[in-house]
Amino acid sequence: FKDGLVFEDGSGNWKLQINGRVQADFRRYDPSEWRDDTFSIRRARFGGTFSFLKDFAVRVEGEYANDNTGARSTTALTYGYLDYTRWQAAKLRAGQFKPFFGLERSYSTNFTDFGELSLAGNNGSIFNSTYDRGVMVHGDPATWLNYNAYYVNGTGQNNDDQNDGKDMGARVNANLARLGQIDDAVLHIGASASKGDLGRTSLAQSTEANGVSFFSVTGLDANADRERWGVETALSYGPVKFQAEYINANFQGERGATSYNNDIKAWYADVNWLVTGESWADAYKSGVFGRVRPKQNFDDKHGWGAFELGLRYSQFDASDFRNMLASATANASKAEAWTLGAKWILNPHARIVLNYVQTRFDAPYALTIAGETDDTEKAVLLRAQYDF
Amino acid sequence: FKDGLVFEDGSGNWKLQINGRVQADFRRYDPSEWRDDTFSIRRARFGGTFSFLKDFAVRVEGEYANDNTGARSTTALTYGYLDYTRWQAAKLRAGQFKPFFGLERSYSTNFTDFGELSLAGNNGSIFNSTYDRGVMVHGDPATWLNYNAYYVNGTGQNNDDQNDGKDMGARVNANLARLGQIDDAVLHIGASASKGDLGRTSLAQSTEANGVSFFSVTGLDANADRERWGVETALSYGPVKFQAEYINANFQGERGATSYNNDIKAWYADVNWLVTGESWADAYKSGVFGRVRPKQNFDDKHGWGAFELGLRYSQFDASDFRNMLASATANASKAEAWTLGAKWILNPHARIVLNYVQTRFDAPYALTIAGETDDTEKAVLLRAQYDF
Amino acid sequence: FKDGLVFEDGSGNWKLQINGRVQADFRRYDPSEWRDDTFSIRRARFGGTFSFLKDFAVRVEGEYANDNTGARSTTALTYGYLDYTRWQAAKLRAGQFKPFFGLERSYSTNFTDFGELSLAGNNGSIFNSTYDRGVMVHGDPATWLNYNAYYVNGTGQNNDDQNDGKDMGARVNANLARLGQIDDAVLHIGASASKGDLGRTSLAQSTEANGVSFFSVTGLDANADRERWGVETALSYGPVKFQAEYINANFQGERGATSYNNDIKAWYADVNWLVTGESWADAYKSGVFGRVRPKQNFDDKHGWGAFELGLRYSQFDASDFRNMLASATANASKAEAWTLGAKWILNPHARIVLNYVQTRFDAPYALTIAGETDDTEKAVLLRAQYDF
């Protein structure tokens, strides 16, 4: 096992990788009336990727972590796709996969900067599913250039389509530091766009901390159009990384006899510092940051692993929808969140994440939920994660 | 990895096989009002088989592909069984498995002649589940002779029984070409029969293409009897194979105060030609056709893989139930389907399947569904499949 | 594969264990009106444990055996946890796992003395889930001493918490034979306790044989307190083992305007004899009995495997709840069960289990279910099990 868990035969023609991950969370919320404190399994996955005859790969992965409550089954397919990888510049993928839009959503959930995505990138209104079914072409035409383009159902994970309309989208990004041969740095810029049917009759948004669902619009006609575009950048030098994204989503459709044409605008900016000196450039590949390898693993001989600190600001602005909110007292159309994060990366496969997330609501000012009125949600997330 | 993905220790006493498959479909229907075009995951499976101490084997496999819509969970057990294999002529199996009835249903879904089974073999009225729970004895008393006999709940996949009645059935088949030592040929004949409780209060049937559900009978008393018998043949010489089956299912029971004693008769005949010259006899084993190995795999050196063309006719005749149909306008009691198929077998583990399926309804003549009246459904199925 | 199925690299730094099990049951009940005879998959599991860098381990396992009927999904996460194992005397675990309470519940379900746990240990009223989410510390401070302490949601498998209250509990046990250096014997004693919210509005209990649900109390306020304590012992010398447990659960809360403070008392005692002479002491480790290795495996050369006989008496006394039973005719508040068991352990990974369970109900005397009145349920359980 050179790197994690790969079985190979001598010829290099056959390779099986067994993958798994567990993210064990403890979450604490204030006001406590809005959401119960809980031990939660955020993700528990097991699956395999089989690569054969050099150009073929098939991946199946199951998610076992879903909660009993709600409509979802406790287990679900995440990845179920086929790859044809002969051309590095144009790899083909078919099945159920993650269509890449923006930088933050392209991260593996093993390696996100904070425990949860920002208000701009998390699932809710602008995005409604991490996985979708269809086809994708993606690749690296040059060492500094990466792209993907997809054509999918647009109805999300484990859904066959509910209408004949499909979603299409694309993302292009470049690492100018690589182009300019600047060592130990990443100068990443990128842009994404997509269009398709909304395919749902409601919009909703929860806080980053998976706390209160503060934004809700219901009763929409299902055949609304949704167009999204976004721009992204990440600048790293040695152990310091700055990253920002802006995403705009336009919704056009009818609610009963009234037509609407509304935007949701969201963005975030964050900075992350690997205190122990690891370089972000080493973790960057194909347009995304991945696994950080501590200079020294945590064990009785070498040392203490890597430490990371981070700060993020994110904003969600759906004030176009202010007059369409489902509840006048329990909903807000704007929110801004500060996240303070600390990470202990014990070794490449184990990490402890501690986040404090404070979310302020606006337009209208405060929410009244379960009898408790407040304009701010404070949440603490503590996560232990191993992956292989 | 000699053949796919098997881990063995030196002694031959222990063996683990990890299995997976993904079938990524695109389906297009006409009339488009009857069913939405969709990207679909037809099957996504992951599991393992552990063989130990020569005579023992245990298999667990999960299906992750089910759609969110409908009553089924998106994941489910397919195979969960124990084998005792000391006697080649009488292997014992207990747990959840596929009870073999007829030739087409005995195929692995990796290797079916067309994307979906015929109107005679697919799940619907005559059969209602691929998997069942119980015990089975099966084996090859001679190299040319194969059989199985089973005693199962009869209530299908992931169901404990809902009544004390069980289903029993058997299949016997022979390859006369092997008996007569004719090279490069298969002369397969076989027969199956089963009896048991229906265990359901309704019957339904969709087209081969998983399109419209054209046949529906409801309100039956659950304790009806169902008896099935079928005959099968397959004749192959070199790269050409002809195959046909006839299946008769008799249903006896009550609907309210009225008793009924009705037959459903269904059959198909198909011909398949491996254009690139591979032999069907090489893919035949234990009463069923399996994995085709192209003479040359698709890659940059050797060649283009194997190509196959096929044509199938199938018929479903439930006209005994004509007066019991649930809807006078949206149901038919008879259907016939032509399927035209092309297959590109890139290597033993990867294939692309293209099917055109045209289904004509009768008795009554045309269906009216979602405001659209037609007597024919046309469907295109494009599937990419890798398995290991 | 030295012992089952473990893949290791040479360095000892990385290890992957793939696990699976299938338990295929046939169950027969009398009175037959109370429950249908059925082939059932009791457990079908597949998962992996990855150990890395000596001190870290992560485990994911899926259960695929659940029945379609009822509210549960047919698949579910069992184990999804992280271990930090540097300190043998204080191993840390986080995620979803089995919090150990009592001896019988600490057994792996592969190795229980009988097919199902006793009325004292099975899930129902005193316990409501095998798995829970939270954190645990456990270990062996000495070779003869074992303990665990846990802090969990208390709401069971695949549930995030429904209230801010958590459950805490612990178990301590010792093997005095090890302390006194007595060969070939186990003198095990232990005690457990826990406290927490009930978190449910009803209590129910089925017979050991998973037959009739004889005890039911509904309409409780969810915020009741539940306190449990138990004592356990197991005495084995050579092939004979005697084992007994007593568990007391106190429930305090309100039902509407009435408050209650009731106990459920349950206990069992059993004796098991490995007729072929294997020693129970060899199967004992860390406070629990595990895999029995027959002196000779069942195969054509060596022999016939191991045989075991067992007898168990167990009693469930919820007579404090007698006046709160949901049904005056279909419920009982007391039950006692005799279980007669035979086991054929073919090899360390395969076994056949046959149990006869007779349960007598009391307080009130007989149950009337589905029109059939009886004071006794008789059940036969035949199980075939392989694990790896």
XYZ file of N, CA and C in Angstrom, chain C residues 105-244:
420
model
N -25.255 -8.735 25.552
C -25.289 -7.713 24.508
C -23.891 -7.360 24.006
N -22.847 -7.749 24.726
C -21.496 -7.455 24.279
C -20.970 -8.490 23.280
N -21.623 -9.654 23.214
C -21.279 -10.679 22.221
C -21.435 -10.104 20.812
N -20.560 -10.503 19.908
C -20.839 -10.319 18.490
C -22.042 -11.174 18.116
N -22.907 -10.691 17.268
C -24.075 -11.495 16.868
C -23.663 -12.712 16.053
N -22.402 -12.816 15.711
C -21.908 -14.052 15.092
C -21.782 -15.183 16.099
N -21.641 -14.836 17.364
C -21.202 -15.840 18.338
C -22.098 -15.946 19.551
N -23.325 -15.464 19.475
C -24.238 -15.567 20.609
C -24.524 -17.032 20.920
N -24.872 -17.291 22.191
C -25.086 -18.661 22.630
C -26.295 -19.295 21.945
N -27.309 -18.448 21.691
C -28.501 -18.933 21.008
C -28.779 -18.004 19.823
N -29.749 -18.361 19.004
C -30.011 -17.565 17.800
C -30.373 -16.125 18.115
N -31.122 -15.937 19.174
C -31.519 -14.593 19.574
C -31.197 -14.383 21.041
N -31.058 -13.130 21.435
C -30.762 -12.803 22.829
C -31.962 -13.142 23.706
N -31.700 -13.212 25.017
C -32.746 -13.534 25.984
C -33.716 -12.372 26.147
N -34.776 -12.611 26.880
C -35.750 -11.561 27.190
C -35.115 -10.446 28.018
N -33.985 -10.706 28.625
C -33.311 -9.659 29.404
C -32.455 -8.771 28.518
N -31.951 -9.324 27.433
C -30.962 -8.578 26.662
C -31.405 -8.118 25.288
N -32.540 -8.630 24.792
C -32.890 -8.270 23.410
C -33.493 -6.860 23.335
N -33.489 -6.291 22.145
C -34.047 -4.956 21.968
C -35.554 -4.989 22.159
N -36.073 -3.969 22.831
C -37.498 -3.917 23.103
C -37.737 -2.776 24.068
N -37.923 -3.123 25.337
C -38.237 -2.094 26.318
C -37.009 -1.601 27.068
N -36.206 -2.530 27.553
C -35.056 -2.151 28.370
C -33.991 -1.535 27.466
N -33.804 -2.158 26.342
C -32.878 -1.639 25.336
C -33.685 -1.338 24.076
N -33.295 -0.301 23.354
C -34.057 -0.053 22.145
C -33.225 0.009 20.876
N -31.936 -0.148 20.988
C -31.135 -0.167 19.776
C -29.779 -0.776 20.091
N -29.269 -1.555 19.159
C -27.939 -2.133 19.336
C -26.861 -1.078 19.166
N -27.103 -0.108 18.274
C -26.097 0.888 17.932
C -26.535 2.264 18.394
N -25.546 3.110 18.673
C -25.862 4.481 19.043
C -24.710 5.381 18.605
N -24.944 6.681 18.644
C -23.934 7.630 18.182
C -23.372 8.435 19.337
N -22.054 8.510 19.404
C -21.430 9.279 20.454
C -19.951 8.945 20.580
N -19.482 8.935 21.831
C -18.076 8.627 22.084
C -17.970 7.566 23.172
N -16.873 6.808 23.139
C -16.678 5.729 24.102
C -15.198 5.606 24.413
N -14.915 5.278 25.659
C -13.556 4.878 26.019
C -13.655 3.444 26.516
N -12.710 2.600 26.099
C -12.780 1.199 26.505
C -11.377 0.613 26.489
N -11.195 -0.473 27.212
C -9.863 -1.059 27.208
C -9.693 -2.132 28.243
N -8.464 -2.607 28.342
C -8.089 -3.678 29.250
C -6.927 -3.197 30.111
N -7.204 -2.581 31.257
C -6.128 -2.091 32.124
C -5.228 -3.218 32.608
N -5.779 -4.425 32.692
C -4.973 -5.591 33.019
C -5.495 -6.745 32.175
N -4.759 -7.845 32.093
C -5.218 -8.945 31.237
C -6.533 -9.523 31.737
N -6.854 -9.305 33.013
C -8.062 -9.894 33.590
C -9.176 -8.852 33.780
N -8.912 -7.619 33.397
C -9.851 -6.539 33.678
C -10.220 -5.804 32.394
N -11.512 -5.550 32.209
C -11.992 -4.866 31.008
C -13.095 -3.894 31.393
N -13.196 -2.791 30.669
C -14.266 -1.845 30.976
C -14.601 -1.036 29.730
N -15.741 -0.343 29.757
C -16.037 0.696 28.777
C -16.977 1.701 29.407
N -16.885 2.935 28.928
C -17.802 3.983 29.376
C -18.166 4.796 28.148
N -19.455 5.155 28.028
C -19.900 5.820 26.807
C -20.808 7.006 27.113
N -20.861 7.919 26.151
C -21.715 9.101 26.205
C -22.305 9.225 24.808
N -23.594 8.938 24.668
C -24.197 8.809 23.336
C -25.545 9.527 23.261
N -26.031 9.684 22.024
C -27.344 10.304 21.814
C -28.435 9.597 22.616
N -28.382 8.270 22.612
C -29.422 7.500 23.272
C -30.673 7.332 22.439
N -30.607 7.750 21.184
C -31.775 7.626 20.319
C -31.595 6.545 19.272
N -30.488 5.800 19.339
C -30.366 4.594 18.546
C -29.731 4.752 17.188
N -29.770 3.639 16.478
C -29.089 3.499 15.197
C -29.583 4.514 14.170
N -28.646 5.202 13.558
C -28.956 6.114 12.464
C -29.917 7.233 12.861
N -29.850 7.633 14.127
C -30.646 8.761 14.577
C -29.749 9.841 15.144
N -29.865 11.030 14.628
C -29.313 12.159 15.345
C -30.257 12.419 16.508
N -29.826 13.203 17.452
C -30.614 13.306 18.672
C -31.886 14.115 18.446
N -32.911 13.747 19.217
C -34.180 14.475 19.163
C -34.369 15.354 20.391
N -33.371 15.343 21.245
C -33.412 16.263 22.371
C -31.988 16.534 22.811
N -31.807 17.524 23.670
C -30.456 17.872 24.077
C -29.881 16.893 25.100
N -30.739 16.038 25.679
C -30.261 15.086 26.676
C -29.516 13.940 26.044
N -28.480 13.494 26.719
C -27.669 12.391 26.231
C -27.739 11.230 27.212
N -27.345 10.047 26.751
C -27.254 8.876 27.626
C -25.801 8.638 28.010
N -25.610 8.244 29.267
C -24.262 7.820 29.623
C -24.350 6.474 30.326
N -23.278 5.696 30.173
C -23.303 4.369 30.762
C -21.914 3.790 30.830
N -21.791 2.680 31.551
C -20.494 2.042 31.705
C -20.669 0.578 32.051
N -19.627 -0.185 31.807
C -19.580 -1.602 32.180
C -18.164 -1.925 32.622
N -18.061 -2.673 33.717
C -16.762 -3.136 34.217
C -16.861 -4.637 34.414
N -15.813 -5.364 34.047
C -15.865 -6.805 34.235
C -14.463 -7.369 34.427
N -14.405 -8.502 35.074
C -13.121 -9.108 35.387
C -13.201 -10.610 35.199
N -12.080 -11.204 34.838
C -11.962 -12.654 34.751
C -11.045 -13.121 35.884
N -11.684 -13.574 36.956
C -10.916 -13.942 38.145
C -10.044 -15.173 37.903
N -10.411 -15.993 36.959
C -9.580 -17.163 36.641
C -8.240 -16.712 36.074
N -8.269 -15.670 35.296
C -7.025 -15.133 34.761
C -6.189 -14.503 35.860
N -6.891 -13.768 36.715
C -6.201 -13.140 37.854
C -5.562 -14.209 38.730
N -6.307 -15.312 38.969
C -5.788 -16.377 39.818
C -4.999 -17.419 39.060
N -4.770 -17.179 37.783
C -3.981 -18.086 36.942
C -4.489 -19.525 36.955
N -5.824 -19.651 36.880
C -6.451 -20.967 36.784
C -6.566 -21.312 35.303
N -6.005 -22.424 34.900
C -5.996 -22.792 33.487
C -7.367 -23.268 33.021
N -7.638 -23.044 31.737
C -8.783 -23.644 31.057
C -10.121 -23.256 31.685
N -10.139 -22.150 32.427
C -11.381 -21.738 33.076
C -11.603 -20.232 32.899
N -12.860 -19.830 33.007
C -13.237 -18.419 33.048
C -14.128 -18.212 34.260
N -13.762 -17.254 35.109
C -14.636 -16.855 36.221
C -14.933 -15.379 36.033
N -15.918 -15.125 35.199
C -16.221 -13.762 34.778
C -17.304 -13.150 35.657
N -17.045 -11.942 36.158
C -18.093 -11.176 36.830
C -18.077 -9.755 36.289
N -19.235 -9.115 36.327
C -19.286 -7.769 35.794
C -20.537 -7.039 36.222
N -20.515 -5.722 36.010
C -21.682 -4.901 36.323
C -21.761 -3.757 35.322
N -22.996 -3.326 35.042
C -23.235 -2.240 34.094
C -24.272 -1.295 34.664
N -24.218 -0.044 34.225
C -25.256 0.909 34.587
C -25.346 1.980 33.519
N -26.535 2.588 33.391
C -26.679 3.689 32.441
C -27.826 4.575 32.876
N -27.795 5.823 32.433
C -28.957 6.676 32.643
C -29.124 7.643 31.484
N -30.393 8.027 31.244
C -30.639 8.922 30.123
C -32.124 9.108 29.885
N -32.451 9.869 28.848
C -33.839 10.047 28.449
C -34.347 8.787 27.772
N -35.626 8.508 27.952
C -36.225 7.420 27.208
C -36.290 7.801 25.730
N -36.716 9.033 25.465
C -36.704 9.524 24.091
C -37.733 8.907 23.176
N -38.682 8.189 23.762
C -39.744 7.580 22.960
C -41.050 7.676 23.724
N -42.149 7.492 23.054
C -43.454 7.594 23.697
C -44.097 6.241 23.908
N -43.353 5.172 23.598
C -43.946 3.852 23.773
C -42.875 2.842 24.150
N -43.325 1.745 24.757
C -42.462 0.606 25.083
C -43.094 -0.637 24.471
N -42.274 -1.537 24.003
C -42.804 -2.773 23.428
C -41.795 -3.877 23.637
N -42.269 -5.129 23.614
C -41.370 -6.264 23.769
C -41.908 -7.440 22.985
N -41.029 -8.053 22.199
C -41.390 -9.279 21.491
C -40.736 -10.464 22.176
N -41.171 -11.655 21.807
C -40.534 -12.850 22.359
C -39.122 -12.976 21.794
N -38.325 -13.809 22.460
C -36.973 -14.082 22.003
C -36.935 -14.506 20.549
N -37.959 -15.233 20.133
C -37.974 -15.815 18.796
C -38.405 -14.804 17.738
N -38.455 -13.518 18.095
C -38.969 -12.506 17.178
C -40.382 -12.834 16.729
N -41.119 -13.430 17.645
C -42.481 -13.811 17.311
C -43.446 -12.700 17.669
N -44.384 -13.004 18.566
C -45.437 -12.066 18.884
C -44.893 -10.931 19.761
N -45.410 -9.729 19.528
C -45.095 -8.588 20.378
C -46.118 -8.560 21.497
N -45.714 -9.032 22.683
C -46.702 -9.289 23.742
C -46.884 -8.128 24.693
N -45.915 -7.230 24.729
C -45.966 -6.151 25.717
C -45.972 -4.809 24.999
N -46.931 -3.948 25.353
C -47.009 -2.668 24.675
C -47.600 -1.615 25.597
N -46.862 -0.531 25.749
C -47.361 0.620 26.505
C -47.187 1.829 25.600
N -48.251 2.619 25.452
C -48.175 3.750 24.517
C -48.582 5.044 25.217
N -48.388 6.146 24.521
C -48.872 7.437 24.999
C -48.021 8.069 26.075
N -46.794 7.583 26.268
C -45.906 8.162 27.278
C -45.380 9.520 26.807
N -45.116 10.404 27.729
C -44.413 11.636 27.385
C -42.964 11.280 27.063
N -42.433 11.933 26.036
C -41.130 11.508 25.507
C -39.979 11.758 26.478
N -40.141 12.719 27.375
C -39.008 13.092 28.224
C -38.904 12.296 29.517
N -39.286 11.033 29.462
C -39.145 10.183 30.648
C -37.676 9.880 30.904
N -37.375 9.555 32.167
C -36.017 9.124 32.519
C -35.952 7.603 32.545
N -34.841 7.076 32.091
C -34.624 5.637 32.180
C -33.270 5.385 32.823
N -33.280 4.621 33.902
C -32.034 4.222 34.558
C -31.947 2.711 34.557
N -30.802 2.196 34.187
C -30.625 0.742 34.100
C -29.411 0.320 34.899
N -29.496 -0.830 35.523
C -28.299 -1.440 36.084
C -28.389 -2.944 35.889
N -27.250 -3.589 35.862
C -27.236 -5.026 35.633
C -25.998 -5.657 36.214
N -26.138 -6.932 36.588
C -24.982 -7.716 37.023
C -24.918 -8.977 36.180
N -23.702 -9.484 35.983
C -23.496 -10.588 35.061
C -22.428 -11.513 35.595
N -22.548 -12.796 35.246
C -21.465 -13.722 35.552
C -21.408 -14.809 34.491
N -20.230 -15.341 34.302
C -20.054 -16.495 33.430
C -18.950 -17.344 34.027
N -19.249 -18.641 34.145
C -18.293 -19.564 34.733
C -18.090 -20.690 33.740
N -16.854 -20.854 33.284
C -16.624 -21.952 32.365
C -15.434 -22.761 32.828
N -15.528 -24.062 32.597
C -14.384 -24.922 32.836
C -14.348 -25.900 31.681
N -13.294 -25.873 30.922
C -13.223 -26.712 29.734
C -14.377 -26.408 28.806
N -15.146 -27.426 28.408
C -16.183 -27.244 27.399
C -17.541 -26.826 27.955
N -17.651 -26.617 29.264
C -18.948 -26.294 29.868
C -18.952 -24.857 30.358
N -20.004 -24.151 30.057
C -20.119 -22.754 30.451
C -21.485 -22.514 31.071
N -21.493 -21.824 32.196
C -22.733 -21.353 32.803
C -22.713 -19.825 32.797
N -23.824 -19.223 32.481
C -23.860 -17.767 32.339
C -25.192 -17.241 32.840
N -25.178 -16.090 33.542
C -26.428 -15.524 34.042
C -26.302 -14.010 34.142
